[in-house]
Short mmCIF file of C-alpha atoms in Angstrom, two decimals:
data_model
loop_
_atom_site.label_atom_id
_atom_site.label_comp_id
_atom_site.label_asym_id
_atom_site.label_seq_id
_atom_site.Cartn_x
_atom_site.Cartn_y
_atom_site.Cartn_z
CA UNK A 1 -7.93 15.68 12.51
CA UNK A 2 -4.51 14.90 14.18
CA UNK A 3 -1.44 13.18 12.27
CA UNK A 4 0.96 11.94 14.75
CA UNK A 5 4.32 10.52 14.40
CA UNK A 6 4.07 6.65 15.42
CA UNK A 7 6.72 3.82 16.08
CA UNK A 8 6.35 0.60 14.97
CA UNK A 9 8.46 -2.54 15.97
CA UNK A 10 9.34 -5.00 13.68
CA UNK A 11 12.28 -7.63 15.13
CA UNK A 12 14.44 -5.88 16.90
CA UNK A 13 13.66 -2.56 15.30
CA UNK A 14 11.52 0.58 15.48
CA UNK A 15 9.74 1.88 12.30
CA UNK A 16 8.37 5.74 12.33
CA UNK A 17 5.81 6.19 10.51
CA UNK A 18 2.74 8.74 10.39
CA UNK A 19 -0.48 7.92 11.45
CA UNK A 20 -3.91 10.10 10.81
CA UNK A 21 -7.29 9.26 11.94
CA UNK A 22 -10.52 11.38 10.71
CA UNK A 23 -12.88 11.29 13.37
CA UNK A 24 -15.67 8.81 12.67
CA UNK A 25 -13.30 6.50 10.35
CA UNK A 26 -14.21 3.43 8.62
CA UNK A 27 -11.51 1.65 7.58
CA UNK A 28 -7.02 2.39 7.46
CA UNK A 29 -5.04 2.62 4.87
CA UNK A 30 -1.36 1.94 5.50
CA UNK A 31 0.82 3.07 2.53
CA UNK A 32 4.21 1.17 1.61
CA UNK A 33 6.07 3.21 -0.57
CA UNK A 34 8.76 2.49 -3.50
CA UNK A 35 12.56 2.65 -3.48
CA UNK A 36 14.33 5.94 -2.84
CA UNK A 37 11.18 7.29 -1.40
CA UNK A 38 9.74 7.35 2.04
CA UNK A 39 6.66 8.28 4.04
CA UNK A 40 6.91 11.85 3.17
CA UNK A 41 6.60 10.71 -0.56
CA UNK A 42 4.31 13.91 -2.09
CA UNK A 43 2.44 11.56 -4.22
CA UNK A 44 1.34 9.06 -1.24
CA UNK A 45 1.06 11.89 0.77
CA UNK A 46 -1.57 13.64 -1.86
CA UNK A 47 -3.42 10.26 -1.85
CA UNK A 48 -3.12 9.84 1.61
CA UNK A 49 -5.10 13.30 2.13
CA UNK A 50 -7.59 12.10 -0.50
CA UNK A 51 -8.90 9.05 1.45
CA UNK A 52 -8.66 11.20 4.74
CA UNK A 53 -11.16 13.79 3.66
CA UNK A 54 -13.34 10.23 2.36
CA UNK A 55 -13.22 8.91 6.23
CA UNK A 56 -10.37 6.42 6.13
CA UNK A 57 -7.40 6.62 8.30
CA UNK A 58 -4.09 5.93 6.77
CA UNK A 59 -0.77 5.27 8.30
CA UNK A 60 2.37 6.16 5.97
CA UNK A 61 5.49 4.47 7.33
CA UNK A 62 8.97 4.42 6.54
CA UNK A 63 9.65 0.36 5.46
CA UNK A 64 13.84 0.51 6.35
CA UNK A 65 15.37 2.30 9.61
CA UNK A 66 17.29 6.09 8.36
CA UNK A 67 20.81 3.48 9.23
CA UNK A 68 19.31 1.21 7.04
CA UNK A 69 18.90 3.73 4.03
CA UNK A 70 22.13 5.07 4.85
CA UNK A 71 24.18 2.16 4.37
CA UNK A 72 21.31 0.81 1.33
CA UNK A 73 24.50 1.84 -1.39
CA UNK A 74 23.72 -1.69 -3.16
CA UNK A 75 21.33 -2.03 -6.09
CA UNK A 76 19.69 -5.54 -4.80
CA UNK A 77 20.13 -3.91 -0.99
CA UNK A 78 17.21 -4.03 1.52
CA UNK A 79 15.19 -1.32 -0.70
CA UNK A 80 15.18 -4.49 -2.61
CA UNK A 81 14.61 -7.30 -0.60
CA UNK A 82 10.54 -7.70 -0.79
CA UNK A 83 10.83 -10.48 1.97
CA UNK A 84 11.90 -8.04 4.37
CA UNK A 85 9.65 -4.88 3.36
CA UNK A 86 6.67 -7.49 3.35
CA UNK A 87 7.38 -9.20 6.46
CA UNK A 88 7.67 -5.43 8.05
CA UNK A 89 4.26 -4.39 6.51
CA UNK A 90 2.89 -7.58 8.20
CA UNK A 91 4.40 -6.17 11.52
CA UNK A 92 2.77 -2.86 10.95
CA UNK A 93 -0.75 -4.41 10.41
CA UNK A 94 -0.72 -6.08 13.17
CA UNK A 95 0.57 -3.06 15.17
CA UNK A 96 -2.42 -1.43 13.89
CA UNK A 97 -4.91 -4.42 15.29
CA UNK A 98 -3.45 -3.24 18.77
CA UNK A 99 -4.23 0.83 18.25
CA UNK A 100 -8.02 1.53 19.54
CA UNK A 101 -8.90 3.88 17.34
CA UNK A 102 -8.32 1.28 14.79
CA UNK A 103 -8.27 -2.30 15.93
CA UNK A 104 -12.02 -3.06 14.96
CA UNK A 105 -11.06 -1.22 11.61
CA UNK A 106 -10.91 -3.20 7.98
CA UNK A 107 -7.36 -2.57 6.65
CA UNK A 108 -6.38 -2.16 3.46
CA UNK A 109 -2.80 -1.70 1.73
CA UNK A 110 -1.79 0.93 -1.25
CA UNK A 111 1.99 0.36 -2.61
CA UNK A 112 4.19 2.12 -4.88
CA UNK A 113 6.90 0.62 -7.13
CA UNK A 114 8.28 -1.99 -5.08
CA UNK A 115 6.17 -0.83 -2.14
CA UNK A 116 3.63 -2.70 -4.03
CA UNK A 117 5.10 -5.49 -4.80
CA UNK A 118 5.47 -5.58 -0.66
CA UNK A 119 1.82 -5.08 -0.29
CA UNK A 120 1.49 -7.97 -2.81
CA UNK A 121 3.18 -10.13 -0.86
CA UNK A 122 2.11 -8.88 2.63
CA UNK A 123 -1.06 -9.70 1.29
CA UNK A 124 -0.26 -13.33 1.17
CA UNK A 125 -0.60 -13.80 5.14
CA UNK A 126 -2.65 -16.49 6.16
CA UNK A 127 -4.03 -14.48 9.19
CA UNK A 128 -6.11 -12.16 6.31
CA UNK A 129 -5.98 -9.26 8.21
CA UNK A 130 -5.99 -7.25 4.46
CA UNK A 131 -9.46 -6.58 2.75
CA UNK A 132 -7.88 -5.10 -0.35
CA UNK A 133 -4.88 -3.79 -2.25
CA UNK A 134 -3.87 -0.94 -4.51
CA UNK A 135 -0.99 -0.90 -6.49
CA UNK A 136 0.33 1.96 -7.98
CA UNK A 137 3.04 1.58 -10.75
CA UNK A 138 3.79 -1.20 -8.86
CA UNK A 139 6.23 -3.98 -9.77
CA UNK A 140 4.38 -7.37 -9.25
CA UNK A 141 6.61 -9.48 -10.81
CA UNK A 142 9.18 -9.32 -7.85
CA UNK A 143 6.58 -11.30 -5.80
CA UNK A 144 6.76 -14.49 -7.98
CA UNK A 145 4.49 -17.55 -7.28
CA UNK A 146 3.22 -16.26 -4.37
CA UNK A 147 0.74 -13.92 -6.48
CA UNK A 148 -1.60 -16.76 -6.34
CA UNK A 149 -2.00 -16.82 -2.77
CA UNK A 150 -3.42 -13.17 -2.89
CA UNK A 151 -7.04 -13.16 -2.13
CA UNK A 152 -7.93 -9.91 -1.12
CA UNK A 153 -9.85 -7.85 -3.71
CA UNK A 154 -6.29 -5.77 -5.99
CA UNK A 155 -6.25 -2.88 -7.92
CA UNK A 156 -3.27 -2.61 -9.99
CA UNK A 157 -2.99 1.37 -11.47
CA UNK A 158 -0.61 1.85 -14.11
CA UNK A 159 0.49 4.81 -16.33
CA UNK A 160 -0.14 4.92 -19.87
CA UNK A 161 2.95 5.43 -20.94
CA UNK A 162 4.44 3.30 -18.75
CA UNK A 163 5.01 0.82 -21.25
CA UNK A 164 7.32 -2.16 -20.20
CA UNK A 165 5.26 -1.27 -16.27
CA UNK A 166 1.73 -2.14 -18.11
CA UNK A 167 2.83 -5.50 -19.54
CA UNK A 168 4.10 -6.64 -15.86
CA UNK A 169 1.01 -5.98 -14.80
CA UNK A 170 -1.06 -7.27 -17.32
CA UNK A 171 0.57 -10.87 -16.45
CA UNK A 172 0.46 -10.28 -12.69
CA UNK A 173 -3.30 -10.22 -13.41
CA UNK A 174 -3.69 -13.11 -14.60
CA UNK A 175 -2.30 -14.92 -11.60
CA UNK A 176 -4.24 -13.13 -9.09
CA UNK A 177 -7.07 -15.13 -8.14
CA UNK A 178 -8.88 -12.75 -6.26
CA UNK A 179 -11.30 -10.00 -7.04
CA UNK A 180 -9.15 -7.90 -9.52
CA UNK A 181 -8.51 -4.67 -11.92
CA UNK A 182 -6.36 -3.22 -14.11
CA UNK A 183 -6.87 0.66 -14.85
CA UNK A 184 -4.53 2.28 -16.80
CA UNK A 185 -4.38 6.46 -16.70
CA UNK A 186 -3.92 7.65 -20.12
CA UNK A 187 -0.81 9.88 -20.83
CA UNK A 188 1.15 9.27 -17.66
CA UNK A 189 4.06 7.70 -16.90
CA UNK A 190 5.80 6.00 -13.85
CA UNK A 191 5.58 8.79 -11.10
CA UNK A 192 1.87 10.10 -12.46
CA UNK A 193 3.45 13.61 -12.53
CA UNK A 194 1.49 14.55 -15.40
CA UNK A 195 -1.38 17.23 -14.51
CA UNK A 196 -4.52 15.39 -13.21
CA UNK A 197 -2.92 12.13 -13.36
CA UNK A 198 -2.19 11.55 -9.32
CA UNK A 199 -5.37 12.60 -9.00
CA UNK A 200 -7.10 9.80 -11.27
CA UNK A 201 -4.73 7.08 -9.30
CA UNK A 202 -6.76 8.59 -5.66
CA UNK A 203 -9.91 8.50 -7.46
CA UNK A 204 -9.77 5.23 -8.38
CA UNK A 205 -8.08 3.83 -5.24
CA UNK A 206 -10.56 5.84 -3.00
CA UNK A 207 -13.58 4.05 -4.97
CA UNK A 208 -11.88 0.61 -4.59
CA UNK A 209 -11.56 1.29 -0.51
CA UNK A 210 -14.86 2.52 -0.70
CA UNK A 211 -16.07 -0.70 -2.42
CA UNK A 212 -14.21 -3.30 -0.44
CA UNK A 213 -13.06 -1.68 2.86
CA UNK A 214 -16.95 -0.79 3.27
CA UNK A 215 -17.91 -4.09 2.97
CA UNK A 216 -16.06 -5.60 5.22
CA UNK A 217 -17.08 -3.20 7.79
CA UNK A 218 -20.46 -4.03 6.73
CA UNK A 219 -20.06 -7.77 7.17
CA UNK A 220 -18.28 -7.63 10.56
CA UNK A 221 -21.26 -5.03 11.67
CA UNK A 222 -23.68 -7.75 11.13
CA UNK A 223 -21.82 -10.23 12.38
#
């Protein structure tokens, strides 16, 4: 299998991002990650290689330009600004609609932190191009109302000591209407650094890919 370095536009900018595709794949992943982090994040990378070796391809991009986290010095700065990072994932789907080794491909989005909270709201686009979310750690609260537009089938992961995280996502559940889960890993917090812990959070998002992102294959087979 080949990763290669890809660039996305989005407005009037170019996102890199990298983009691996197991021969005989049945679905992509793309991966928005959390603030202060970026494609090369070790956890989403670790995850990434998980669903890899399970046949999916995944594409782990960078959501803000290196000028853009350069000059990012503000707390509520783009890193912040879920609009933006959403609006950007939504470019990078579609990107992916116009790559043939994956344009016939289900797609399906796995955020971290705020990179979730992204996904969330990326997930919201009325051309439902997204068969199903993961979040991990995420922050679902900075989407707002719009949680109850998300239909595709979510996963919300949280840490077990991840106290003030859990209860966020406990009432983001609630307003989901779609197909829906809350798993919490015992013993770890935030960043899952705890041993076995990251590996629990690809488990369980490789099983809800396999569950969701398979069926839609499925259903577009025998359509």
């Amino acid at each position: 299998m080949r990763e290669s370095v890809v660039h996305i536009p989005s407005d009037r900018i170019m996102l890199e991002g990298n983009f691996a595709v197991p021969e005989g794949s049945r679905a992509t992943v793309l991966f928005a990650h959390g603030s202060g982090s970026s494609r090369h994040s070790p956890r989403n990378r670790f995850v990434a290689g998980v669903l890899q070796n399970a046949g999916f391809a995944t594409l782990l991009m960078d959501l803000l330009t290196a000028q853009e986290e350069a000059l990012d010095e503000q707390p509520a700065a783009a890193r912040f600004d879920i609009d933006l990072l959403a609006r950007r994932l939504v470019a990078a789907t579609w990107w992916l609609q116009g790559q043939s080794q994956a344009a016939k491909l289900p797609i399906g989005y796995f955020g971290a932190s705020t990179g979730a909270a992204a996904a969330l709201l990326a997930a919201t686009d009325d051309a439902g191009l997204v068969s199903a979310v993961v979040s991990r750690g995420g922050r679902p609260d900075l989407v707002g109302d719009a949680l109850h537009k998300v239909i595709a089938p979510t996963l919300l992961i949280i840490g077990g000591n991840d106290t003030q995280v859990i209860e966020l996502n406990r009432k983001a559940l609630n307003l989901i209407p779609a197909q829906k889960r809350l798993e919490i890993v015992p013993g770890a917090s935030h960043l899952f650094e705890e041993p076995g812990a990251l590996e629990s959070v690809a488990e369980f998002a490789k099983n809800w890919f396999d569950t969701y992102l398979s069926r839609t294959a499925e259903s577009r087979e025998a359509a």
